[in-house]
Amino acid sequence: MDTQRGRTDRRRFLLLAGIPLLTVGAGTAYAVWPGPAEPGPQVRTDLEPLNARFGPYVGTLAEAHWLGYDIDEPPGGSRTVPGPDSRIRLVGIARLAAGGAAAITGRAEYAFAPGGAAPSALPAELEPYAPGGAAWQHSPQFDAYANREGAEGHPSGEYHFDAARDLVRFDLLYLYT
């Protein structure tokens, strides 16, 4: 009977001593274990948000690859509700209806200039969708028209058009206050 009690006490001791050790070991393993990569903004192809925002200025889009994200949000997206001063970046490349880019770049009041200011660098996620050798045209007058006062979110940014391919490349910042 004494041997039975000795075994029970030893098991109880090992159990009680082992639980904290297992807990510390599991916590350490969790802390150093590589987790999934921080997700960045995902490339989107839906057209409705873009057509609603700047479709009235550029025309109806036929296809698009774009990103929309809060530039002040930390990687991984820990914010669930936009702050009072959110800055949302919309950047991407979209195809217009046939002849749409030429119709815009051909308007004299915008004074589009071929090879004017180079477009801003695209985020890495969008690089595969950027056509090589595009002949981008830019117009500060068109930017002012499309970003004019009264537009939702106080937009600023640039539009570049490739008339031969009916493409618009946009990089816009919407400030919500």
C-alpha positions as CSV (number, residue, x, y, z in Angstrom):
1,M,0.0,0.0,0.0
2,D,2.9,2.4,0.7
3,T,4.3,1.8,-2.8
4,Q,0.9,2.7,-4.3
5,R,0.8,6.0,-2.4
6,G,4.4,6.7,-3.5
7,R,3.5,6.2,-7.2
8,T,0.4,8.4,-6.9
9,D,2.4,11.2,-5.2
10,R,5.1,11.0,-7.8
11,R,2.6,11.1,-10.6
12,R,0.8,14.1,-9.0
13,F,4.2,15.9,-8.6
14,L,5.1,15.3,-12.2
15,L,1.7,16.4,-13.4
16,L,1.8,19.6,-11.3
17,A,5.4,20.4,-12.3
18,G,4.9,19.5,-15.9
19,I,1.9,21.8,-16.6
20,P,3.8,25.0,-16.1
21,L,6.7,23.7,-18.1
22,L,4.4,22.7,-21.0
23,T,2.6,26.1,-20.8
24,V,5.9,28.0,-21.0
25,G,7.2,25.8,-23.8
26,A,4.0,26.2,-25.9
27,G,4.0,29.9,-25.4
28,T,7.6,30.2,-26.5
29,A,7.0,28.0,-29.5
30,Y,4.0,30.2,-30.5
31,A,6.0,33.3,-30.1
32,V,8.9,32.2,-32.4
33,W,6.8,30.1,-34.9
34,P,6.7,31.9,-38.2
35,G,3.1,33.0,-38.9
36,P,1.5,33.7,-42.2
37,A,2.9,36.6,-44.2
38,E,1.2,40.0,-43.5
39,P,-1.4,40.3,-46.1
40,G,-1.3,43.5,-48.1
41,P,-4.0,45.0,-50.2
42,Q,-5.5,42.5,-52.7
43,V,-5.8,43.3,-56.4
44,R,-9.4,43.9,-57.2
45,T,-11.2,43.6,-60.5
46,D,-14.7,44.8,-59.6
47,L,-15.8,47.8,-61.6
48,E,-18.7,49.3,-59.7
49,P,-16.7,51.3,-57.1
50,L,-14.5,52.8,-59.8
51,N,-17.4,53.6,-62.2
52,A,-19.2,55.2,-59.3
53,R,-16.2,57.4,-58.3
54,F,-14.7,58.5,-61.5
55,G,-16.7,57.0,-64.3
56,P,-18.5,60.3,-64.9
57,Y,-15.1,61.8,-65.8
58,V,-13.5,58.9,-67.8
59,G,-16.4,56.9,-69.0
60,T,-17.6,53.4,-68.2
61,L,-14.7,51.0,-67.5
62,A,-14.6,47.7,-69.3
63,E,-12.1,46.0,-67.0
64,A,-9.7,47.0,-64.3
65,H,-7.0,45.8,-61.9
66,W,-6.7,48.1,-58.9
67,L,-6.0,48.5,-55.2
68,G,-8.0,50.5,-52.7
69,Y,-6.6,50.9,-49.2
70,D,-6.1,53.2,-46.2
71,I,-2.5,54.5,-46.5
72,D,-2.4,55.1,-42.7
73,E,-3.5,51.6,-41.8
74,P,-0.6,49.4,-40.5
75,P,0.3,46.3,-42.4
76,G,-2.1,43.5,-41.7
77,G,-5.0,45.8,-41.4
78,S,-5.6,46.0,-37.6
79,R,-8.1,48.9,-38.0
80,T,-11.7,47.9,-38.5
81,V,-13.4,51.3,-38.7
82,P,-11.9,54.2,-40.8
83,G,-10.6,57.0,-38.7
84,P,-12.0,60.5,-38.9
85,D,-9.2,61.5,-41.3
86,S,-8.9,58.5,-43.5
87,R,-6.7,58.7,-46.6
88,I,-7.8,56.1,-49.1
89,R,-5.5,55.4,-52.1
90,L,-7.1,54.1,-55.3
91,V,-4.4,53.0,-57.8
92,G,-4.7,50.9,-60.9
93,I,-5.1,50.4,-64.6
94,A,-8.4,50.1,-66.3
95,R,-9.6,49.6,-69.9
96,L,-12.2,52.0,-71.3
97,A,-14.8,51.3,-74.0
98,A,-13.4,51.4,-77.5
99,G,-12.3,54.9,-78.4
100,G,-12.9,56.2,-74.8
101,A,-9.3,57.3,-74.1
102,A,-8.9,59.0,-77.5
103,A,-12.2,60.9,-76.9
104,I,-10.8,62.3,-73.7
105,T,-7.2,63.0,-74.8
106,G,-8.5,64.6,-78.0
107,R,-10.3,67.4,-76.2
108,A,-8.5,70.7,-76.7
109,E,-9.4,72.1,-73.3
110,Y,-7.4,69.4,-71.5
111,A,-4.2,69.9,-73.6
112,F,-3.0,66.4,-73.1
113,A,0.8,66.0,-73.7
114,P,2.3,62.8,-74.9
115,G,5.2,61.7,-72.6
116,G,4.4,64.4,-70.1
117,A,4.9,63.7,-66.4
118,A,5.7,60.1,-65.9
119,P,3.0,58.1,-63.9
120,S,3.8,57.3,-60.3
121,A,5.3,53.9,-59.6
122,L,2.7,51.2,-59.3
123,P,2.6,49.0,-56.2
124,A,4.3,45.6,-56.8
125,E,0.9,43.8,-56.8
126,L,-0.2,45.7,-60.0
127,E,3.1,45.5,-62.0
128,P,2.0,42.3,-63.9
129,Y,-1.0,44.3,-65.3
130,A,1.0,47.3,-66.5
131,P,1.5,47.1,-70.3
132,G,5.0,47.5,-71.6
133,G,5.6,50.4,-74.0
134,A,2.5,52.2,-73.1
135,A,2.3,55.8,-74.5
136,W,0.9,57.5,-71.5
137,Q,-0.5,61.0,-71.9
138,H,-1.2,63.4,-69.0
139,S,-3.1,66.6,-68.5
140,P,-3.1,68.7,-65.3
141,Q,-6.3,70.3,-66.6
142,F,-8.0,67.0,-66.8
143,D,-6.8,66.1,-63.3
144,A,-8.2,69.4,-62.0
145,Y,-11.6,68.7,-63.7
146,A,-11.9,65.1,-62.4
147,N,-10.7,66.1,-58.9
148,R,-12.7,69.2,-58.6
149,E,-14.3,70.5,-55.5
150,G,-17.5,68.8,-54.5
151,A,-16.4,65.3,-55.5
152,E,-16.9,62.7,-52.8
153,G,-13.9,62.3,-50.5
154,H,-11.9,65.3,-51.7
155,P,-9.9,63.4,-54.3
156,S,-6.4,64.4,-55.6
157,G,-4.1,62.6,-57.9
158,E,-3.4,61.9,-61.5
159,Y,-4.9,60.2,-64.5
160,H,-2.7,59.0,-67.4
161,F,-4.2,57.7,-70.7
162,D,-2.9,55.4,-73.4
163,A,-5.2,56.3,-76.4
164,A,-4.0,53.4,-78.6
165,R,-4.9,50.8,-76.0
166,D,-7.9,52.6,-74.4
167,L,-6.3,52.5,-71.0
168,V,-6.4,54.8,-68.0
169,R,-3.8,54.6,-65.3
170,F,-5.0,56.3,-62.1
171,D,-3.4,57.0,-58.7
172,L,-5.8,58.9,-56.5
173,L,-6.0,59.9,-52.9
174,Y,-9.3,60.4,-51.2
175,L,-9.3,62.3,-48.0
176,Y,-12.3,61.7,-45.8
177,T,-12.6,64.2,-42.9
